[in-house]
PDB file of C-alpha atoms in Angstrom:
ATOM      1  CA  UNK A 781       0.000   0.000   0.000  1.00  0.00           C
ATOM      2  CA  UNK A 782       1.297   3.464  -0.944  1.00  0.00           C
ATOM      3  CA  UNK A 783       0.317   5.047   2.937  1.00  0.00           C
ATOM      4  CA  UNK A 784      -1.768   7.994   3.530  1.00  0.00           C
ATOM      5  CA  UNK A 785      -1.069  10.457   0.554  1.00  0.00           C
ATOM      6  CA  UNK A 786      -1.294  14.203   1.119  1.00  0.00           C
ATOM      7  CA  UNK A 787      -1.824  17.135  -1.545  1.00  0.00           C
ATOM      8  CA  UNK A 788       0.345  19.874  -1.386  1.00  0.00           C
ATOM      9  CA  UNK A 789       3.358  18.973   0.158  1.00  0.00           C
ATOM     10  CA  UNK A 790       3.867  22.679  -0.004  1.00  0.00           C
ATOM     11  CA  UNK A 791       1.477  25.392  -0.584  1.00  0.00           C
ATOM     12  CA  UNK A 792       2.422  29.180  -0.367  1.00  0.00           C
ATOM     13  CA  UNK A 793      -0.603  31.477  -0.819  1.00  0.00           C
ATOM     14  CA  UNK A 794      -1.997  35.216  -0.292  1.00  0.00           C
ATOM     15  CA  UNK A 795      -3.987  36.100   2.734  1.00  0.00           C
ATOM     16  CA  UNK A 796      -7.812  35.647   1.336  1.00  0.00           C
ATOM     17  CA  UNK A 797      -7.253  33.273  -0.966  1.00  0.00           C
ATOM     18  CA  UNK A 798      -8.472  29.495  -0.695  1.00  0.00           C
ATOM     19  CA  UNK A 799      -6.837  26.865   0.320  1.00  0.00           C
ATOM     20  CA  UNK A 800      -7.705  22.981  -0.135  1.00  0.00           C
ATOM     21  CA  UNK A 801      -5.945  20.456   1.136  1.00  0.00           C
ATOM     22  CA  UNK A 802      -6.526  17.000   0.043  1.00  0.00           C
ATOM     23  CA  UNK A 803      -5.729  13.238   1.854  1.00  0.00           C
ATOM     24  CA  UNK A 804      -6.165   9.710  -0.244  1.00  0.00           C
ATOM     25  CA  UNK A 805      -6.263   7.365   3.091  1.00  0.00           C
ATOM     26  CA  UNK A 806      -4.955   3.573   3.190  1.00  0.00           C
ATOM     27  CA  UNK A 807      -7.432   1.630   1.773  1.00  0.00           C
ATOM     28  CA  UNK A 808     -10.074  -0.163   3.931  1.00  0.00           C
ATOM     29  CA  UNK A 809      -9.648   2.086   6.511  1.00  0.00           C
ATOM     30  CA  UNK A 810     -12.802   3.352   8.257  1.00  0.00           C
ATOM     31  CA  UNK A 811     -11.435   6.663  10.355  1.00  0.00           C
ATOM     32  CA  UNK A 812     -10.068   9.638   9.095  1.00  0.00           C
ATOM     33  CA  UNK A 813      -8.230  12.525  10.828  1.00  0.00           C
ATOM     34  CA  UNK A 814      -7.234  15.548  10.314  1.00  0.00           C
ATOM     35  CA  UNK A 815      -4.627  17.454  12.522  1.00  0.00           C
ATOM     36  CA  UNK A 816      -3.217  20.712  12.394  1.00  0.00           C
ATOM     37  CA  UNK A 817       0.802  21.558  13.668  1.00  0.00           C
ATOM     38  CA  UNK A 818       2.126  24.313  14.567  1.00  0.00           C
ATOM     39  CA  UNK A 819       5.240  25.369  16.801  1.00  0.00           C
ATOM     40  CA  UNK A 820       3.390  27.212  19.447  1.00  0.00           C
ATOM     41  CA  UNK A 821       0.087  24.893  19.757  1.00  0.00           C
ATOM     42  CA  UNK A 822       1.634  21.262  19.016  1.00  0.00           C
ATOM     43  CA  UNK A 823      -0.097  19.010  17.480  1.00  0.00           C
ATOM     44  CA  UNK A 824      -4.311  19.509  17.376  1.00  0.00           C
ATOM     45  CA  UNK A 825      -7.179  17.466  16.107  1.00  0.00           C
ATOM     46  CA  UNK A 826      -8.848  19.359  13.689  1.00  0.00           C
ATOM     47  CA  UNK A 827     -11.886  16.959  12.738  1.00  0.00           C
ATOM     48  CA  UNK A 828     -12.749  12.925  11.879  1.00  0.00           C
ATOM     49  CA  UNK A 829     -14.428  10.838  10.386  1.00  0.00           C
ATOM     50  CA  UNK A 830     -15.702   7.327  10.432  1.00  0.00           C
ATOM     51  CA  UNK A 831     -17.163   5.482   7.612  1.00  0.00           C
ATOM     52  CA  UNK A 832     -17.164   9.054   6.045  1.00  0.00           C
ATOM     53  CA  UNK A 833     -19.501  10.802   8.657  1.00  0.00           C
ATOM     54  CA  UNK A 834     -17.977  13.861  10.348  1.00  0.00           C
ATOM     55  CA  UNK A 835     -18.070  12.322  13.952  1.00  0.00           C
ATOM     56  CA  UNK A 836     -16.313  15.108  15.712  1.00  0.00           C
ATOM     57  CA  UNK A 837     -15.551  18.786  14.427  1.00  0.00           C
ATOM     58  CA  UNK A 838     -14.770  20.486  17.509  1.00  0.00           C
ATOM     59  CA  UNK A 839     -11.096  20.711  16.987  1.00  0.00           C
ATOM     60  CA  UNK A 840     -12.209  23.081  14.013  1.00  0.00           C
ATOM     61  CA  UNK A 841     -11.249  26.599  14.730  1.00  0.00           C
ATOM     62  CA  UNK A 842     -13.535  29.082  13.229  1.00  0.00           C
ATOM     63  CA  UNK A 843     -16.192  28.896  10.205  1.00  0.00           C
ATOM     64  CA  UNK A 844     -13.444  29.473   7.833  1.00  0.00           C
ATOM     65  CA  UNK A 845     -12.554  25.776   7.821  1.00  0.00           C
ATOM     66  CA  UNK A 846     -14.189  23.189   6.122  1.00  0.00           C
ATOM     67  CA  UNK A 847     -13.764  19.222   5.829  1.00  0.00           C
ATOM     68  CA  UNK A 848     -15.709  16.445   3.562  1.00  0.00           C
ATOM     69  CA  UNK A 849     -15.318  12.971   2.787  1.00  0.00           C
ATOM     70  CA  UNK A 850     -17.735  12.292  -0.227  1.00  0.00           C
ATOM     71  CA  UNK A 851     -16.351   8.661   0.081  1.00  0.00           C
ATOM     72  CA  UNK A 852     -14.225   6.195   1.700  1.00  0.00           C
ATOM     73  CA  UNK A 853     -10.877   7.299  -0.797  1.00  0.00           C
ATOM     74  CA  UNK A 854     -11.266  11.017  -0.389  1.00  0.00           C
ATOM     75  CA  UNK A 855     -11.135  13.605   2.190  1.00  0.00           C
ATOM     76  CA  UNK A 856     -10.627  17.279   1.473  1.00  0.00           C
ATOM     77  CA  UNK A 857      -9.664  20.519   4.306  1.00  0.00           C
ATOM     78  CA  UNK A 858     -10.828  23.510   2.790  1.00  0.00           C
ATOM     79  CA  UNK A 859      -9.881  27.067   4.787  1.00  0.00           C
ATOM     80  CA  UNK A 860     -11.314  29.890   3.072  1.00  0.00           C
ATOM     81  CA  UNK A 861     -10.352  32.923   3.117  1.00  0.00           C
ATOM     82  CA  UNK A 862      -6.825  31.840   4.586  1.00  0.00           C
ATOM     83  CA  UNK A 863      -5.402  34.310   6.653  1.00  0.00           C
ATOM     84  CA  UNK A 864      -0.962  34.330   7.833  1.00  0.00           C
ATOM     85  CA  UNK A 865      -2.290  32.415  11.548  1.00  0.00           C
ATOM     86  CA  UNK A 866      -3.850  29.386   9.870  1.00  0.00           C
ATOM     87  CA  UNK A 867       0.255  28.665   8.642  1.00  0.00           C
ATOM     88  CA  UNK A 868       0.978  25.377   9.816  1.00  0.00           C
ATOM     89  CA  UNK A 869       1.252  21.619   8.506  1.00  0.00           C
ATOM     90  CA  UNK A 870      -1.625  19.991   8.127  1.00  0.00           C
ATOM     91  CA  UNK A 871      -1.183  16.161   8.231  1.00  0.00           C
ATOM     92  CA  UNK A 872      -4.401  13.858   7.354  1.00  0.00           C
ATOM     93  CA  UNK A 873      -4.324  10.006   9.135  1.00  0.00           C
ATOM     94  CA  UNK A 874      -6.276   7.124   8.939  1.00  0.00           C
ATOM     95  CA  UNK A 875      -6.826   3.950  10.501  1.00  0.00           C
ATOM     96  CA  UNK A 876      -8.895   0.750  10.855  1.00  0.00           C
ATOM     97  CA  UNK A 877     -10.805   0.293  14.044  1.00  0.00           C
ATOM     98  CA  UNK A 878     -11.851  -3.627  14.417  1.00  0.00           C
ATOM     99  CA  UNK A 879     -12.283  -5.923  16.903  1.00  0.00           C
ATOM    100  CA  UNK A 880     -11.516  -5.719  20.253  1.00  0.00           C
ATOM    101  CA  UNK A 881      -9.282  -2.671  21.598  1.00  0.00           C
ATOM    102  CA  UNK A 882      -5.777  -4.297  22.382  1.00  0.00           C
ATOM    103  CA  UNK A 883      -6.168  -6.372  18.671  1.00  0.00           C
ATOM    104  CA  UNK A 884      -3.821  -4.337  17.438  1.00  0.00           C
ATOM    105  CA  UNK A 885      -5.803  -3.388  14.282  1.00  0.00           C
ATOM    106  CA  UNK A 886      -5.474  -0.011  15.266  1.00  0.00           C
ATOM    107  CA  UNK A 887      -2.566   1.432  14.267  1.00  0.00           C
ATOM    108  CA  UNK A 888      -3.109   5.749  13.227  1.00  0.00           C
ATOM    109  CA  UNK A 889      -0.798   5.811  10.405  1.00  0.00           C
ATOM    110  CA  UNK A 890      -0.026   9.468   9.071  1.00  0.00           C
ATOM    111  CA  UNK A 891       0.743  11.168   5.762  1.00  0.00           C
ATOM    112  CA  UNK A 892       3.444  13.369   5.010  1.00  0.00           C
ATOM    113  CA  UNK A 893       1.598  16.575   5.844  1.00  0.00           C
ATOM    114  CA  UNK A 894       0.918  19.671   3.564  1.00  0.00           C
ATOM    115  CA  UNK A 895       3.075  23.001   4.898  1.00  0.00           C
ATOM    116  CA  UNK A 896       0.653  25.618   4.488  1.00  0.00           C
ATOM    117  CA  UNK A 897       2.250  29.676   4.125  1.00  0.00           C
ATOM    118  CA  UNK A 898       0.144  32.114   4.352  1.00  0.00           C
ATOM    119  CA  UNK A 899       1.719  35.679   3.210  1.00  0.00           C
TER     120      UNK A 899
ATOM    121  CA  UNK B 535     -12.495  10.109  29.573  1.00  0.00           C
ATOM    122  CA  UNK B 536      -8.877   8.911  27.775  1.00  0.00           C
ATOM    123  CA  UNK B 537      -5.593  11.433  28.811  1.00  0.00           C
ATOM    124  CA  UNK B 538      -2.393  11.061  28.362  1.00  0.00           C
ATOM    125  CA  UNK B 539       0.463  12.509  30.058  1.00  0.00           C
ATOM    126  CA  UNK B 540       4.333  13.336  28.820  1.00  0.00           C
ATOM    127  CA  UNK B 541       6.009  14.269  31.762  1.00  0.00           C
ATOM    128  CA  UNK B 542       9.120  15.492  30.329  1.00  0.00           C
ATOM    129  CA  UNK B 543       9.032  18.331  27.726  1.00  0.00           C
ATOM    130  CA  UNK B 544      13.028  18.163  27.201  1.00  0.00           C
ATOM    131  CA  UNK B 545      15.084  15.600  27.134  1.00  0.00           C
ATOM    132  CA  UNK B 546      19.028  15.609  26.590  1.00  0.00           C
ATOM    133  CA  UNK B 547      21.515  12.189  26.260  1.00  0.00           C
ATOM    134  CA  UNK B 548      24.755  11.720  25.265  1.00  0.00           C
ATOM    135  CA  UNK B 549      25.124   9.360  22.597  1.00  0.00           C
ATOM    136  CA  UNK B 550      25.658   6.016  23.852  1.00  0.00           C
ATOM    137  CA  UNK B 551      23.689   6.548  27.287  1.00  0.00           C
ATOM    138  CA  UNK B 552      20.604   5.105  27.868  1.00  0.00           C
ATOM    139  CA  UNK B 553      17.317   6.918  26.846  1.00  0.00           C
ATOM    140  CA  UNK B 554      13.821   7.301  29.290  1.00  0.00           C
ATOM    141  CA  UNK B 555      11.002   8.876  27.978  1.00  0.00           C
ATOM    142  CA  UNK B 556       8.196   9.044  30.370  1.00  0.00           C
ATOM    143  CA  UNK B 557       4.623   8.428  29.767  1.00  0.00           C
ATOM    144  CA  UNK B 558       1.544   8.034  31.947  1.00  0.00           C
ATOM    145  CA  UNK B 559      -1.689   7.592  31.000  1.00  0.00           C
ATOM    146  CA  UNK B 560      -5.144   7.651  32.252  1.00  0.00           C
ATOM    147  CA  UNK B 561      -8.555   5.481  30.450  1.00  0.00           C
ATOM    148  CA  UNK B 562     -11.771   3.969  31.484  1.00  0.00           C
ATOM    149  CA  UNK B 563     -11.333   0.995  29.328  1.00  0.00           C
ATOM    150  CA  UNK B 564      -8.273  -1.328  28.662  1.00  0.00           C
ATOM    151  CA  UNK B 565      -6.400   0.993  26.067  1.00  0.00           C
ATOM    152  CA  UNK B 566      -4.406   1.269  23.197  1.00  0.00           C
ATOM    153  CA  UNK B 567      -0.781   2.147  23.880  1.00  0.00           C
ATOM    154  CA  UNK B 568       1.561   3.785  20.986  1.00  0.00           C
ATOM    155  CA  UNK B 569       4.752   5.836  20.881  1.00  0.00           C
ATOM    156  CA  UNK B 570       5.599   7.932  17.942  1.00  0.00           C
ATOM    157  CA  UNK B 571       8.781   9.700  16.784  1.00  0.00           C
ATOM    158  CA  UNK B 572       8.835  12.746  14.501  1.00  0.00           C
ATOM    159  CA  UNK B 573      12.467  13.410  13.077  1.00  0.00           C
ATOM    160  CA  UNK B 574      12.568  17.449  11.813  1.00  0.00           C
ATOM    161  CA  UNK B 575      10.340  18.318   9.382  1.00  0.00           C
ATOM    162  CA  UNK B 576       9.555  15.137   8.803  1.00  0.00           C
ATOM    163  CA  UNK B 577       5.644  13.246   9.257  1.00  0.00           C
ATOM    164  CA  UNK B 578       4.738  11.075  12.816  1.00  0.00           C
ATOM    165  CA  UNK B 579       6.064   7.427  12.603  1.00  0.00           C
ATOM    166  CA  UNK B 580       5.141   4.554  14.614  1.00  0.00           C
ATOM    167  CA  UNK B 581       7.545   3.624  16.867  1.00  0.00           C
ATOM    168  CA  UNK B 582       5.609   0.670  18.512  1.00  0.00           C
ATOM    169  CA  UNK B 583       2.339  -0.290  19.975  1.00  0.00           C
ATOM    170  CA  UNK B 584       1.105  -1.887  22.921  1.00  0.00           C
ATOM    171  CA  UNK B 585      -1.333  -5.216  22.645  1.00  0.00           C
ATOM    172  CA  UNK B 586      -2.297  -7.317  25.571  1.00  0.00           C
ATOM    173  CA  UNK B 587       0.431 -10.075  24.278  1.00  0.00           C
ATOM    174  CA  UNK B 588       3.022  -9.150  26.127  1.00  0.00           C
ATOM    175  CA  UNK B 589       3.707  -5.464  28.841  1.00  0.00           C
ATOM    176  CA  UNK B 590       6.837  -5.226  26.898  1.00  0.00           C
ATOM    177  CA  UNK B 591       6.952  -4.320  23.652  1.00  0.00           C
ATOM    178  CA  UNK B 592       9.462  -3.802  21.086  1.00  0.00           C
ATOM    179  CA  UNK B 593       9.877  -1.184  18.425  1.00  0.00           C
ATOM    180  CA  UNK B 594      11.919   0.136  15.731  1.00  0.00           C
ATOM    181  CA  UNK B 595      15.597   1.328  16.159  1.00  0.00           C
ATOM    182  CA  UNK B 596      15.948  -0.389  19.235  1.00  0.00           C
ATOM    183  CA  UNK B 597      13.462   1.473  21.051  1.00  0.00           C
ATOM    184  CA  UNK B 598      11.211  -0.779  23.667  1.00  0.00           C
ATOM    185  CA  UNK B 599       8.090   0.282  25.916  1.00  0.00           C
ATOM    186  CA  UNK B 600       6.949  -1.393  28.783  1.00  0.00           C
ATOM    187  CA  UNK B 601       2.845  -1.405  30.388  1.00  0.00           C
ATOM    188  CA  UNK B 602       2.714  -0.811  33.896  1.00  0.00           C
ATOM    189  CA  UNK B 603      -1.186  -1.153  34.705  1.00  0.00           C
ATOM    190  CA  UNK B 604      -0.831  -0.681  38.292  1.00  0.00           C
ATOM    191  CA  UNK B 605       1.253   3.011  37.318  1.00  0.00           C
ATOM    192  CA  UNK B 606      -0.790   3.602  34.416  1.00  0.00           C
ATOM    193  CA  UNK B 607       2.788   4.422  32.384  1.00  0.00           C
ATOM    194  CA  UNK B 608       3.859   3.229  29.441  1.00  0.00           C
ATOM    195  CA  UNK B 609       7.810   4.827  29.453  1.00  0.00           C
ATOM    196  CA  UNK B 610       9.756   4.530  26.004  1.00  0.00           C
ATOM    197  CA  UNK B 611      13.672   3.814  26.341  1.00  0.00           C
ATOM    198  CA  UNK B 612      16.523   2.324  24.350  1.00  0.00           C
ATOM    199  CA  UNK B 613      19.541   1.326  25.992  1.00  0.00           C
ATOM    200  CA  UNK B 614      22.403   3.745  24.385  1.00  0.00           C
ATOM    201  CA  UNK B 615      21.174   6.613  21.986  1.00  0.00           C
ATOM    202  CA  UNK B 616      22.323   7.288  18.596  1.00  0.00           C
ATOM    203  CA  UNK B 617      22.399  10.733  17.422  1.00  0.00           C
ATOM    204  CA  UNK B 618      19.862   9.995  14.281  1.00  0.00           C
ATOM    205  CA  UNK B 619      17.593   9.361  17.380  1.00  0.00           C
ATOM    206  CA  UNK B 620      16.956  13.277  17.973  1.00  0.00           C
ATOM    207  CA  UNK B 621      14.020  13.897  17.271  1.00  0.00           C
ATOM    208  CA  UNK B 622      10.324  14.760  19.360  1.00  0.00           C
ATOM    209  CA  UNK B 623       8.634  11.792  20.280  1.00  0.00           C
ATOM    210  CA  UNK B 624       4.766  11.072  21.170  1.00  0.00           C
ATOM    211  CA  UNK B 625       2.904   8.971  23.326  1.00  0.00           C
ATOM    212  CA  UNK B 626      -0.856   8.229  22.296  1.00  0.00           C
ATOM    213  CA  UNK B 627      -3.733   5.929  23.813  1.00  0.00           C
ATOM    214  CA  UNK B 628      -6.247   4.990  22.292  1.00  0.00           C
ATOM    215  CA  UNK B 629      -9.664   3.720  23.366  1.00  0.00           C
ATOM    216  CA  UNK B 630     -13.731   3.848  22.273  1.00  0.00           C
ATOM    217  CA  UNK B 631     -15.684   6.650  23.617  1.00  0.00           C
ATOM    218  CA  UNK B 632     -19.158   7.147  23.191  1.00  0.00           C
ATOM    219  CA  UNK B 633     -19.242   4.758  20.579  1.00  0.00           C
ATOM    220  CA  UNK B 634     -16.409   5.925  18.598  1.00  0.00           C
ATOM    221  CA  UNK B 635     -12.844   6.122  18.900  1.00  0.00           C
ATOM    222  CA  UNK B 636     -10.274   8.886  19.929  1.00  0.00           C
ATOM    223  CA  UNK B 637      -6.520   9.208  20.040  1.00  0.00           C
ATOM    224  CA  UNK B 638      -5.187  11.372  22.412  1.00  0.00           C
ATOM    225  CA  UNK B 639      -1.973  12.766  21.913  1.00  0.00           C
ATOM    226  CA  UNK B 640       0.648  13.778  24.699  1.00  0.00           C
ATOM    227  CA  UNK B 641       2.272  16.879  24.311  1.00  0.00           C
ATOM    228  CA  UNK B 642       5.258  15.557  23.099  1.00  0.00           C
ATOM    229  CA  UNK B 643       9.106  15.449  24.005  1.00  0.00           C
ATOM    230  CA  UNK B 644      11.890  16.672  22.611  1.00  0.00           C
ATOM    231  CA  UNK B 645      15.135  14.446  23.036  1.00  0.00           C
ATOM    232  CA  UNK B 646      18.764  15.936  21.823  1.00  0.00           C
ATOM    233  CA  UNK B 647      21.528  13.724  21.990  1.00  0.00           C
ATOM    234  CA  UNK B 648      24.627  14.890  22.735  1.00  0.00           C
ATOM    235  CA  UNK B 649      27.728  14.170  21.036  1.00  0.00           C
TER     236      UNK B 649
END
């Protein structure tokens, strides 16, 4: 399997404009996550999603950001208008959540991440 | 309620001393146990994961974790660091929650190794 695959690797854009950030998750895998990284907050839990249902979007910070999964192979961040504090890397993970909890199915295996610059 | 706690923020070895990370956690239900490295600029790797086969576990690069239920920690260490082993390092647990699942993410430490 070719991993989780992120779109941008790099993305350097104007304040205002939109940004979309795209994931292709292992395949099978039933969760999807999105987290956000930045030197002075760490690492933060944006949104995710099981079987493609937004479960939990209260890691979200304002109305600005956006996240779909129209199916189980695609997931998309959208932050529009982008302004310079949203800079960051945004890394998308997936995983597969069976059986019991110690089965060991359940490994949260990350993509590259997409450095966001906002000027 | 799942937490997880990285007691150390900093961490500094010389190379070819042994390595402790420490990691405590806190769940309701029998958890999930993972440790993560992140070299600079790099993406989150597994570094290993806990089952219920066996409280020690082994990982990549020589690294090892062991579960202590009765101290709720799961510490990372490797017996003599390497300098390619600088890098920040995560603990996670895992666990369902109201029907779904959650990882929760210490804050991470940072280990430099020393030359």
């Amino acid at each position: 399997d070719a991993g989780v695959i992120q779109s941008p690797r790099h993305e350097v854009t104007e304040m205002g404009q939109e940004v979309t950030l795209r994931c292709k998750p292992i395949s099978g895998h039933d969760y999807l996550f999105w987290y956000r990284q930045t030197m002075m907050r760490g690492l933060e839990l944006l949104i995710y999603f099981n079987n493609n249902v937004p479960i939990d979007d209260s890691g979200m910070p304002e109305d600005r950001f956006s996240a779909k999964m129209p199916n189980a192979s695609f997931s998309t961040l959208k932050i529009q208008p982008s302004e310079p504090r949203d800079s960051a890397v945004y890394f998308c993970a997936s995983s597969l959540i069976r059986g019991t909890p110690l089965s060991g199915a359940n490994v949260l295996t990350f993509g590259a991440g997409s450095r966001l610059t906002v000027l | 309620a799942q937490s997880v706690t990285q007691l150390d923020s900093h961490v500094s070895v010389s190379e070819g001393t042994p390595v402790l990370l420490r990691c405590n956690y806190s769940s309701s239900y029998s958890p999930s146990l993972f440790w993560y490295v992140q070299h600079p600029n790099k993406g989150l790797q597994l570094l290993l994961k806990y089952t219920s086969a066996a409280t020690l576990v082994k990982g990549i690069n020589g690294f090892e974790a062991e579960f202590k239920k009765s101290e709720t920690s799961f510490h990372l260490t490797k017996p003599s660091a390497h300098m390619s082993d600088a890098a920040e390092y995560f603990c996670v647990v895992s666990a369902p929650t109201s029907g779904t699942y959650k990882y929760i993410f210490g804050t991470g430490t940072r280990l430099k190794v020393l030359a």
